[in-house]
Amino acid sequence: MKDILGREIDYLRLSITDLCNLRCRYCMPESGICKKSHDQMLSQEEMVFAVKACASLGIKKVRLTGGEPLVKGNILSICESVKSVDGIETLCMTTNGILLKNMAHDLKHSGVDALNISLDTLNADKFQYMTRGGNLSDVLSGLDAALSSGFNKVKINAVLYGGFNDDEIADLAGLTMKYPVDVRFIELMPMDSSLGYDRKAFISCETVLEKLKDFGLSKVGMDGVSRTYRLSGAQANIGLISPLSLSFCQSCNRIRITADGKVKPCLHSGEELSIKGLDYDGMKAVIEKAILAKPACHKNLSFDEASDAGRTMNRIGG
Ligand code: SAM
Ligand code: SF4
């Protein structure tokens, strides 16, 4: 359906867990989070009701996210049941890739059409530092497994972090020469102030263009919220997602549902509408209200003031 500004809302980001097997410094506190009881979180049945309600309102694409979706024991069953909802044409997932090696094949057979894998560095020590303990080789094996399992829509998401990976922009972009995989650079967003962002950590996507200017980069166009470019001879595109330096609110097509059952009309607004415990009709009414409550734009983000989201990213889903 259209929101009050005429934007067609056809994309749902469904976070299925707050929990994660990594602790990325820009996303979640080192101590993890207070685990909520089962009855505070959406059950699989409620997730499927919510997706059915969304589909009846015109949602066609669902992205499963988290926390880390692959730590969820019933992930394959969730994928199958979401994909079988009438009206859902595309099922995507965003994952840190740590568990992907042994799961890629089954995910493909459970109806997942496309994977985004988060990868901010190609240096094993830096990876371990930023994720507080993760193993880079697990992610690289996961990427190989995704490609050999027949996923032909795989993207890598790299969050730009000044002083951490701005010296690796060319190497990360170079993955598009080696693999048929888009690499998208994402500006760091100042989510919860408890994460204590360093002001120097923010760098704009323009830095990517600057760093790649001598590598034969040509403009391709827009792909959703991403400005796309291509290196000559590459197998895939480079994308720039610039929530701070270039707002894309006017073309926003999405709503979010958190693992504890809150519909978020906007990533950077504190407004949340609960669907936990509602039946199908109740959920549909709330989701419709949330779509109509989408703001024209969120406030200008800056590192002087955190987002109004009121949650760390692992509790929203990105
Ligand atoms: N665990 C999965 C993963 O890392 O891909 C899915 C959930 S994670 C919250 C979704 C995306 O949000 C990841 O690509 C992650 O890099 C990104 N993200 C987390 N915190 C962010 C921040 N402060 N600014 C920009 N992107 C962020
Ligand atoms: Fe976990 Fe993803 Fe957040 Fe990293 S970005 S801590 S992998 S939820």
mmCIF file of C-alpha atoms and ligand atoms in Angstrom:
data_model
loop_
_atom_site.group_PDB
_atom_site.id
_atom_site.type_symbol
_atom_site.label_atom_id
_atom_site.label_comp_id
_atom_site.label_asym_id
_atom_site.label_seq_id
_atom_site.Cartn_x
_atom_site.Cartn_y
_atom_site.Cartn_z
ATOM 1 C CA MET A 1 0.000 0.000 0.000
ATOM 2 C CA LYS A 2 0.975 3.624 -0.316
ATOM 3 C CA ASP A 3 1.797 5.745 2.712
ATOM 4 C CA ILE A 4 0.384 9.254 3.091
ATOM 5 C CA LEU A 5 3.183 10.671 0.934
ATOM 6 C CA GLY A 6 2.438 8.240 -1.888
ATOM 7 C CA ARG A 7 5.484 6.039 -1.266
ATOM 8 C CA GLU A 8 4.738 2.407 -2.162
ATOM 9 C CA ILE A 9 5.606 0.320 0.907
ATOM 10 C CA ASP A 10 6.410 -3.170 -0.326
ATOM 11 C CA TYR A 11 9.420 -4.243 1.764
ATOM 12 C CA LEU A 12 9.478 -5.680 5.288
ATOM 13 C CA ARG A 13 12.615 -6.135 7.377
ATOM 14 C CA LEU A 14 11.727 -8.758 9.961
ATOM 15 C CA SER A 15 14.154 -9.167 12.826
ATOM 16 C CA ILE A 16 13.805 -12.690 14.181
ATOM 17 C CA THR A 17 16.182 -12.464 17.149
ATOM 18 C CA ASP A 18 18.123 -9.859 19.144
ATOM 19 C CA LEU A 19 20.840 -12.389 19.914
ATOM 20 C CA CYS A 20 24.109 -12.657 18.059
ATOM 21 C CA ASN A 21 27.263 -14.755 17.974
ATOM 22 C CA LEU A 22 29.389 -11.601 17.418
ATOM 23 C CA ARG A 23 29.596 -8.277 19.258
ATOM 24 C CA CYS A 24 30.445 -5.705 16.579
ATOM 25 C CA ARG A 25 31.609 -2.565 18.341
ATOM 26 C CA TYR A 26 29.342 -0.231 16.354
ATOM 27 C CA CYS A 27 26.269 -2.416 16.811
ATOM 28 C CA MET A 28 25.965 -3.909 20.251
ATOM 29 C CA PRO A 29 27.458 -3.684 23.740
ATOM 30 C CA GLU A 30 30.293 -6.018 24.711
ATOM 31 C CA SER A 31 28.176 -7.533 27.452
ATOM 32 C CA GLY A 32 25.496 -8.503 24.932
ATOM 33 C CA ILE A 33 21.918 -7.760 25.873
ATOM 34 C CA CYS A 34 19.485 -8.760 28.587
ATOM 35 C CA LYS A 35 17.898 -11.874 27.173
ATOM 36 C CA LYS A 36 14.135 -11.475 27.196
ATOM 37 C CA SER A 37 11.847 -14.365 28.035
ATOM 38 C CA HIS A 38 10.247 -16.331 25.199
ATOM 39 C CA ASP A 39 6.830 -14.839 25.864
ATOM 40 C CA GLN A 40 8.194 -11.322 25.261
ATOM 41 C CA MET A 41 9.397 -12.243 21.771
ATOM 42 C CA LEU A 42 7.375 -13.030 18.642
ATOM 43 C CA SER A 43 6.809 -16.761 18.208
ATOM 44 C CA GLN A 44 7.274 -18.303 14.773
ATOM 45 C CA GLU A 45 3.500 -18.458 14.421
ATOM 46 C CA GLU A 46 3.207 -14.747 15.210
ATOM 47 C CA MET A 47 5.977 -13.929 12.717
ATOM 48 C CA VAL A 48 4.072 -15.762 10.007
ATOM 49 C CA PHE A 49 0.783 -14.003 10.916
ATOM 50 C CA ALA A 50 2.632 -10.701 10.735
ATOM 51 C CA VAL A 51 4.070 -11.537 7.306
ATOM 52 C CA LYS A 52 0.608 -12.602 6.090
ATOM 53 C CA ALA A 53 -0.834 -9.326 7.351
ATOM 54 C CA CYS A 54 1.978 -7.403 5.641
ATOM 55 C CA ALA A 55 1.451 -9.324 2.385
ATOM 56 C CA SER A 56 -2.254 -8.440 2.431
ATOM 57 C CA LEU A 57 -1.165 -4.781 2.622
ATOM 58 C CA GLY A 58 1.134 -5.075 -0.388
ATOM 59 C CA ILE A 59 4.475 -6.226 1.042
ATOM 60 C CA LYS A 60 6.241 -8.361 -1.576
ATOM 61 C CA LYS A 61 9.778 -8.641 -0.256
ATOM 62 C CA VAL A 62 10.844 -9.811 3.205
ATOM 63 C CA ARG A 63 14.344 -9.642 4.642
ATOM 64 C CA LEU A 64 15.100 -11.769 7.697
ATOM 65 C CA THR A 65 17.613 -10.096 9.947
ATOM 66 C CA GLY A 66 18.540 -9.792 13.606
ATOM 67 C CA GLY A 67 20.736 -10.030 15.733
ATOM 68 C CA GLU A 68 22.081 -12.944 13.793
ATOM 69 C CA PRO A 69 19.298 -14.888 12.042
ATOM 70 C CA LEU A 70 21.405 -18.037 11.712
ATOM 71 C CA VAL A 71 21.644 -18.532 15.493
ATOM 72 C CA LYS A 72 17.893 -19.181 15.576
ATOM 73 C CA GLY A 73 17.328 -22.944 15.929
ATOM 74 C CA ASN A 74 14.178 -22.926 13.777
ATOM 75 C CA ILE A 75 15.604 -20.687 11.064
ATOM 76 C CA LEU A 76 14.940 -23.097 8.178
ATOM 77 C CA SER A 77 11.347 -23.569 9.216
ATOM 78 C CA ILE A 78 10.906 -19.776 9.528
ATOM 79 C CA CYS A 79 12.307 -19.332 6.002
ATOM 80 C CA GLU A 80 9.986 -21.976 4.562
ATOM 81 C CA SER A 81 6.903 -20.608 6.240
ATOM 82 C CA VAL A 82 7.617 -16.971 5.345
ATOM 83 C CA LYS A 83 8.405 -17.829 1.732
ATOM 84 C CA SER A 84 5.165 -19.785 1.375
ATOM 85 C CA VAL A 85 2.990 -16.786 2.323
ATOM 86 C CA ASP A 86 0.850 -15.736 -0.648
ATOM 87 C CA GLY A 87 2.134 -12.489 -2.110
ATOM 88 C CA ILE A 88 5.729 -12.806 -0.836
ATOM 89 C CA GLU A 89 7.844 -12.898 -3.970
ATOM 90 C CA THR A 90 11.340 -12.496 -2.567
ATOM 91 C CA LEU A 91 12.891 -13.719 0.661
ATOM 92 C CA CYS A 92 16.272 -12.238 1.574
ATOM 93 C CA MET A 93 18.501 -12.539 4.595
ATOM 94 C CA THR A 94 21.224 -10.398 6.137
ATOM 95 C CA THR A 95 23.809 -12.460 8.016
ATOM 96 C CA ASN A 96 27.265 -12.080 9.488
ATOM 97 C CA GLY A 97 28.144 -15.286 7.618
ATOM 98 C CA ILE A 98 29.820 -17.016 10.580
ATOM 99 C CA LEU A 99 27.503 -20.044 10.409
ATOM 100 C CA LEU A 100 26.843 -19.888 6.688
ATOM 101 C CA LYS A 101 29.307 -22.538 5.560
ATOM 102 C CA ASN A 102 27.158 -25.378 6.859
ATOM 103 C CA MET A 103 23.802 -23.706 6.281
ATOM 104 C CA ALA A 104 23.949 -22.106 2.826
ATOM 105 C CA HIS A 105 22.671 -25.182 0.991
ATOM 106 C CA ASP A 106 19.695 -25.660 3.325
ATOM 107 C CA LEU A 107 18.840 -21.961 3.251
ATOM 108 C CA LYS A 108 18.690 -22.094 -0.529
ATOM 109 C CA HIS A 109 16.352 -25.077 -0.328
ATOM 110 C CA SER A 110 14.208 -23.356 2.296
ATOM 111 C CA GLY A 111 13.321 -20.556 -0.091
ATOM 112 C CA VAL A 112 15.935 -17.859 0.559
ATOM 113 C CA ASP A 113 16.516 -15.999 -2.719
ATOM 114 C CA ALA A 114 19.247 -13.555 -1.779
ATOM 115 C CA LEU A 115 21.889 -13.115 0.898
ATOM 116 C CA ASN A 116 23.634 -10.018 2.234
ATOM 117 C CA ILE A 117 26.790 -10.892 4.116
ATOM 118 C CA SER A 118 28.323 -8.300 6.436
ATOM 119 C CA LEU A 119 32.079 -7.990 6.101
ATOM 120 C CA ASP A 120 33.973 -4.837 7.050
ATOM 121 C CA THR A 121 37.593 -5.964 6.739
ATOM 122 C CA LEU A 122 39.728 -8.580 5.004
ATOM 123 C CA ASN A 123 42.283 -8.588 7.800
ATOM 124 C CA ALA A 124 41.765 -11.426 10.295
ATOM 125 C CA ASP A 125 43.107 -9.491 13.303
ATOM 126 C CA LYS A 126 41.019 -6.432 12.536
ATOM 127 C CA PHE A 127 37.972 -8.622 12.023
ATOM 128 C CA GLN A 128 38.518 -10.222 15.396
ATOM 129 C CA TYR A 129 38.913 -6.775 16.991
ATOM 130 C CA MET A 130 35.800 -5.167 15.464
ATOM 131 C CA THR A 131 33.548 -8.187 16.055
ATOM 132 C CA ARG A 132 35.069 -8.861 19.494
ATOM 133 C CA GLY A 133 36.175 -12.390 18.708
ATOM 134 C CA GLY A 134 34.915 -13.387 15.254
ATOM 135 C CA ASN A 135 36.906 -15.495 12.813
ATOM 136 C CA LEU A 136 37.282 -13.997 9.322
ATOM 137 C CA SER A 137 37.865 -17.378 7.666
ATOM 138 C CA ASP A 138 34.390 -18.517 8.762
ATOM 139 C CA VAL A 139 32.826 -15.655 6.812
ATOM 140 C CA LEU A 140 34.964 -16.263 3.726
ATOM 141 C CA SER A 141 34.039 -19.975 3.780
ATOM 142 C CA GLY A 142 30.411 -18.926 4.182
ATOM 143 C CA LEU A 143 30.681 -16.717 1.114
ATOM 144 C CA ASP A 144 32.158 -19.600 -0.915
ATOM 145 C CA ALA A 145 29.408 -21.920 0.328
ATOM 146 C CA ALA A 146 26.708 -19.414 -0.648
ATOM 147 C CA LEU A 147 28.081 -19.156 -4.179
ATOM 148 C CA SER A 148 28.509 -22.900 -4.589
ATOM 149 C CA SER A 149 24.998 -23.525 -3.245
ATOM 150 C CA GLY A 150 23.569 -21.626 -6.191
ATOM 151 C CA PHE A 151 22.873 -18.228 -4.635
ATOM 152 C CA ASN A 152 23.243 -15.825 -7.524
ATOM 153 C CA LYS A 153 22.201 -12.777 -5.534
ATOM 154 C CA VAL A 154 24.850 -12.270 -2.884
ATOM 155 C CA LYS A 155 25.956 -8.875 -1.623
ATOM 156 C CA ILE A 156 28.642 -7.883 0.824
ATOM 157 C CA ASN A 157 27.859 -5.021 3.211
ATOM 158 C CA ALA A 158 30.821 -3.126 4.644
ATOM 159 C CA VAL A 159 30.228 -0.440 7.255
ATOM 160 C CA LEU A 160 32.729 2.381 6.747
ATOM 161 C CA TYR A 161 34.614 3.041 9.964
ATOM 162 C CA GLY A 162 37.248 5.774 9.948
ATOM 163 C CA GLY A 163 40.654 4.647 11.209
ATOM 164 C CA PHE A 164 39.582 1.017 10.899
ATOM 165 C CA ASN A 165 38.794 0.100 7.306
ATOM 166 C CA ASP A 166 39.210 3.284 5.234
ATOM 167 C CA ASP A 167 42.627 1.906 4.226
ATOM 168 C CA GLU A 168 40.900 -1.211 2.842
ATOM 169 C CA ILE A 169 38.335 0.410 0.558
ATOM 170 C CA ALA A 170 40.183 -0.613 -2.613
ATOM 171 C CA ASP A 171 40.668 -4.181 -1.335
ATOM 172 C CA LEU A 172 37.020 -4.543 -0.366
ATOM 173 C CA ALA A 173 35.913 -3.054 -3.698
ATOM 174 C CA GLY A 174 38.326 -5.501 -5.371
ATOM 175 C CA LEU A 175 36.121 -8.381 -4.203
ATOM 176 C CA THR A 176 33.865 -7.473 -7.150
ATOM 177 C CA MET A 177 36.718 -8.500 -9.475
ATOM 178 C CA LYS A 178 37.131 -11.864 -7.756
ATOM 179 C CA TYR A 179 33.491 -12.774 -7.068
ATOM 180 C CA PRO A 180 30.136 -12.116 -8.783
ATOM 181 C CA VAL A 181 29.118 -10.285 -5.626
ATOM 182 C CA ASP A 182 28.137 -6.631 -5.156
ATOM 183 C CA VAL A 183 30.073 -4.803 -2.440
ATOM 184 C CA ARG A 184 28.125 -2.042 -0.694
ATOM 185 C CA PHE A 185 29.722 0.544 1.551
ATOM 186 C CA ILE A 186 27.428 1.831 4.287
ATOM 187 C CA GLU A 187 27.935 4.964 6.347
ATOM 188 C CA LEU A 188 28.159 4.294 10.065
ATOM 189 C CA MET A 189 24.975 5.389 11.826
ATOM 190 C CA PRO A 190 25.092 6.842 15.357
ATOM 191 C CA MET A 191 22.576 4.496 16.967
ATOM 192 C CA ASP A 192 22.563 4.225 20.745
ATOM 193 C CA SER A 193 24.847 6.698 22.526
ATOM 194 C CA SER A 194 25.770 3.923 25.005
ATOM 195 C CA LEU A 195 28.031 2.526 22.267
ATOM 196 C CA GLY A 196 30.256 5.586 22.644
ATOM 197 C CA TYR A 197 31.038 6.342 19.012
ATOM 198 C CA ASP A 198 34.277 8.073 18.270
ATOM 199 C CA ARG A 199 33.574 11.155 16.117
ATOM 200 C CA LYS A 200 36.484 10.204 13.860
ATOM 201 C CA ALA A 201 34.756 6.913 13.095
ATOM 202 C CA PHE A 202 32.306 8.537 10.713
ATOM 203 C CA ILE A 203 33.447 8.788 7.116
ATOM 204 C CA SER A 204 31.208 9.576 4.204
ATOM 205 C CA CYS A 205 30.683 7.434 1.102
ATOM 206 C CA GLU A 206 32.373 10.205 -0.881
ATOM 207 C CA THR A 207 35.627 8.834 0.583
ATOM 208 C CA VAL A 208 34.967 5.625 -1.373
ATOM 209 C CA LEU A 209 34.696 7.551 -4.635
ATOM 210 C CA GLU A 210 37.851 9.448 -3.756
ATOM 211 C CA LYS A 211 39.805 6.255 -2.954
ATOM 212 C CA LEU A 212 38.627 4.495 -6.127
ATOM 213 C CA LYS A 213 39.016 7.381 -8.553
ATOM 214 C CA ASP A 214 42.163 5.953 -10.130
ATOM 215 C CA PHE A 215 40.694 2.468 -10.576
ATOM 216 C CA GLY A 216 38.432 3.058 -13.589
ATOM 217 C CA LEU A 217 35.124 3.465 -11.794
ATOM 218 C CA SER A 218 31.990 4.115 -13.836
ATOM 219 C CA LYS A 219 28.533 5.100 -12.674
ATOM 220 C CA VAL A 220 25.766 2.513 -13.097
ATOM 221 C CA GLY A 221 22.690 4.125 -11.508
ATOM 222 C CA MET A 222 20.483 3.472 -8.482
ATOM 223 C CA ASP A 223 19.697 0.091 -6.931
ATOM 224 C CA GLY A 224 17.127 0.751 -4.216
ATOM 225 C CA VAL A 225 18.807 3.066 -1.719
ATOM 226 C CA SER A 226 22.263 2.402 -3.133
ATOM 227 C CA ARG A 227 24.143 4.522 -5.698
ATOM 228 C CA THR A 228 25.944 1.985 -7.856
ATOM 229 C CA TYR A 229 29.269 2.046 -9.665
ATOM 230 C CA ARG A 230 31.442 -0.565 -11.380
ATOM 231 C CA LEU A 231 35.151 -1.124 -11.677
ATOM 232 C CA SER A 232 36.208 -1.915 -15.203
ATOM 233 C CA GLY A 233 36.525 -5.682 -15.640
ATOM 234 C CA ALA A 234 34.507 -6.373 -12.477
ATOM 235 C CA GLN A 235 31.892 -9.120 -12.160
ATOM 236 C CA ALA A 236 29.576 -7.038 -9.983
ATOM 237 C CA ASN A 237 28.792 -3.550 -8.735
ATOM 238 C CA ILE A 238 29.923 -1.307 -5.920
ATOM 239 C CA GLY A 239 27.126 0.358 -3.966
ATOM 240 C CA LEU A 240 27.158 3.423 -1.738
ATOM 241 C CA ILE A 241 24.536 3.703 0.988
ATOM 242 C CA SER A 242 24.691 7.143 2.561
ATOM 243 C CA PRO A 243 22.111 7.584 5.319
ATOM 244 C CA LEU A 244 24.038 10.559 6.728
ATOM 245 C CA SER A 245 25.507 12.366 3.761
ATOM 246 C CA LEU A 246 22.608 11.820 1.347
ATOM 247 C CA SER A 247 19.225 11.031 2.870
ATOM 248 C CA PHE A 248 17.024 8.624 0.905
ATOM 249 C CA CYS A 249 13.831 9.051 2.966
ATOM 250 C CA GLN A 250 11.872 10.305 -0.047
ATOM 251 C CA SER A 251 12.190 6.867 -1.663
ATOM 252 C CA CYS A 252 11.771 4.814 1.523
ATOM 253 C CA ASN A 253 9.708 1.687 0.766
ATOM 254 C CA ARG A 254 10.064 -0.268 4.010
ATOM 255 C CA ILE A 255 8.758 -1.014 7.450
ATOM 256 C CA ARG A 256 10.490 -2.962 10.180
ATOM 257 C CA ILE A 257 9.263 -5.457 12.742
ATOM 258 C CA THR A 258 11.499 -6.156 15.716
ATOM 259 C CA ALA A 259 11.978 -9.559 17.327
ATOM 260 C CA ASP A 260 9.934 -8.390 20.329
ATOM 261 C CA GLY A 261 7.021 -7.535 18.081
ATOM 262 C CA LYS A 262 7.258 -3.775 17.560
ATOM 263 C CA VAL A 263 6.486 -2.297 14.150
ATOM 264 C CA LYS A 264 8.843 0.588 13.436
ATOM 265 C CA PRO A 265 7.565 3.015 10.810
ATOM 266 C CA CYS A 266 11.074 4.537 10.566
ATOM 267 C CA LEU A 267 14.509 3.208 11.552
ATOM 268 C CA HIS A 268 15.523 6.464 13.240
ATOM 269 C CA SER A 269 12.307 7.254 15.061
ATOM 270 C CA GLY A 270 11.395 6.036 18.534
ATOM 271 C CA GLU A 271 7.812 5.396 17.451
ATOM 272 C CA GLU A 272 6.918 1.709 17.815
ATOM 273 C CA LEU A 273 3.554 -0.029 17.555
ATOM 274 C CA SER A 274 3.169 -3.405 19.234
ATOM 275 C CA ILE A 275 1.732 -6.474 17.511
ATOM 276 C CA LYS A 276 2.809 -8.963 20.194
ATOM 277 C CA GLY A 277 -0.120 -11.151 21.238
ATOM 278 C CA LEU A 278 -2.503 -9.871 18.537
ATOM 279 C CA ASP A 279 -4.411 -12.085 16.104
ATOM 280 C CA TYR A 280 -4.152 -11.669 12.327
ATOM 281 C CA ASP A 281 -6.790 -8.922 12.093
ATOM 282 C CA GLY A 282 -5.298 -7.037 15.021
ATOM 283 C CA MET A 283 -1.836 -7.216 13.496
ATOM 284 C CA LYS A 284 -3.103 -6.059 10.116
ATOM 285 C CA ALA A 285 -4.761 -2.992 11.663
ATOM 286 C CA VAL A 286 -1.576 -2.050 13.561
ATOM 287 C CA ILE A 287 0.718 -2.580 10.567
ATOM 288 C CA GLU A 288 -1.549 -0.444 8.381
ATOM 289 C CA LYS A 289 -1.470 2.278 11.059
ATOM 290 C CA ALA A 290 2.345 2.037 11.144
ATOM 291 C CA ILE A 291 2.587 2.477 7.379
ATOM 292 C CA LEU A 292 0.359 5.537 7.589
ATOM 293 C CA ALA A 293 2.528 6.850 10.432
ATOM 294 C CA LYS A 294 5.715 6.821 8.377
ATOM 295 C CA PRO A 295 7.334 10.246 8.735
ATOM 296 C CA ALA A 296 8.388 12.193 5.652
ATOM 297 C CA CYS A 297 11.981 12.009 6.843
ATOM 298 C CA HIS A 298 13.967 11.294 9.978
ATOM 299 C CA LYS A 299 15.974 14.042 11.653
ATOM 300 C CA ASN A 300 19.378 14.804 10.212
ATOM 301 C CA LEU A 301 21.773 12.261 11.678
ATOM 302 C CA SER A 302 25.063 13.400 13.095
ATOM 303 C CA PHE A 303 27.636 12.227 15.580
ATOM 304 C CA ASP A 304 26.738 15.099 17.906
ATOM 305 C CA GLU A 305 23.448 13.425 18.660
ATOM 306 C CA ALA A 306 22.483 9.758 18.420
ATOM 307 C CA SER A 307 19.554 8.493 16.366
ATOM 308 C CA ASP A 308 16.120 8.640 17.992
ATOM 309 C CA ALA A 309 15.725 4.896 17.353
ATOM 310 C CA GLY A 310 16.134 4.146 21.059
ATOM 311 C CA ARG A 311 17.696 0.757 20.352
ATOM 312 C CA THR A 312 21.028 -0.648 19.304
ATOM 313 C CA MET A 313 21.053 -2.046 15.759
ATOM 314 C CA ASN A 314 20.984 -5.718 16.834
ATOM 315 C CA ARG A 315 17.559 -4.968 18.361
ATOM 316 C CA ILE A 316 16.240 -3.493 15.110
ATOM 317 C CA GLY A 317 17.857 -5.427 12.300
ATOM 318 C CA GLY A 318 19.608 -2.736 10.293
HETATM 319 N N1 SAM B 1 23.893 -9.993 12.187
HETATM 320 C C1 SAM B 1 23.569 -9.743 10.836
HETATM 321 C C2 SAM B 1 24.677 -9.019 10.129
HETATM 322 O O1 SAM B 1 25.569 -8.483 10.805
HETATM 323 O O2 SAM B 1 24.648 -8.983 8.898
HETATM 324 C C3 SAM B 1 22.247 -9.018 10.630
HETATM 325 C C4 SAM B 1 21.900 -7.915 11.600
HETATM 326 S S1 SAM B 1 22.938 -6.474 11.512
HETATM 327 C C5 SAM B 1 22.211 -5.454 12.748
HETATM 328 C C6 SAM B 1 22.403 -5.773 9.980
HETATM 329 C C7 SAM B 1 23.346 -4.767 9.373
HETATM 330 O O3 SAM B 1 23.403 -3.617 10.190
HETATM 331 C C8 SAM B 1 24.778 -5.259 9.208
HETATM 332 O O4 SAM B 1 25.169 -5.128 7.858
HETATM 333 C C9 SAM B 1 25.563 -4.340 10.097
HETATM 334 O O5 SAM B 1 26.851 -4.092 9.598
HETATM 335 C C10 SAM B 1 24.702 -3.095 10.083
HETATM 336 N N2 SAM B 1 24.936 -2.201 11.208
HETATM 337 C C11 SAM B 1 24.948 -2.485 12.523
HETATM 338 N N3 SAM B 1 25.186 -1.390 13.261
HETATM 339 C C12 SAM B 1 25.334 -0.368 12.376
HETATM 340 C C13 SAM B 1 25.618 1.036 12.508
HETATM 341 N N4 SAM B 1 25.770 1.600 13.705
HETATM 342 N N5 SAM B 1 25.690 1.765 11.366
HETATM 343 C C14 SAM B 1 25.530 1.202 10.145
HETATM 344 N N6 SAM B 1 25.258 -0.097 9.966
HETATM 345 C C15 SAM B 1 25.174 -0.876 11.060
HETATM 346 FE FE1 SF4 B 2 25.805 -9.159 15.414
HETATM 347 FE FE2 SF4 B 2 25.238 -8.218 13.006
HETATM 348 FE FE3 SF4 B 2 25.336 -6.588 15.109
HETATM 349 FE FE4 SF4 B 2 27.589 -7.627 14.245
HETATM 350 S S1 SF4 B 2 26.258 -6.227 13.092
HETATM 351 S S2 SF4 B 2 26.903 -7.544 16.399
HETATM 352 S S3 SF4 B 2 26.940 -9.562 13.535
HETATM 353 S S4 SF4 B 2 23.864 -8.181 14.798
#
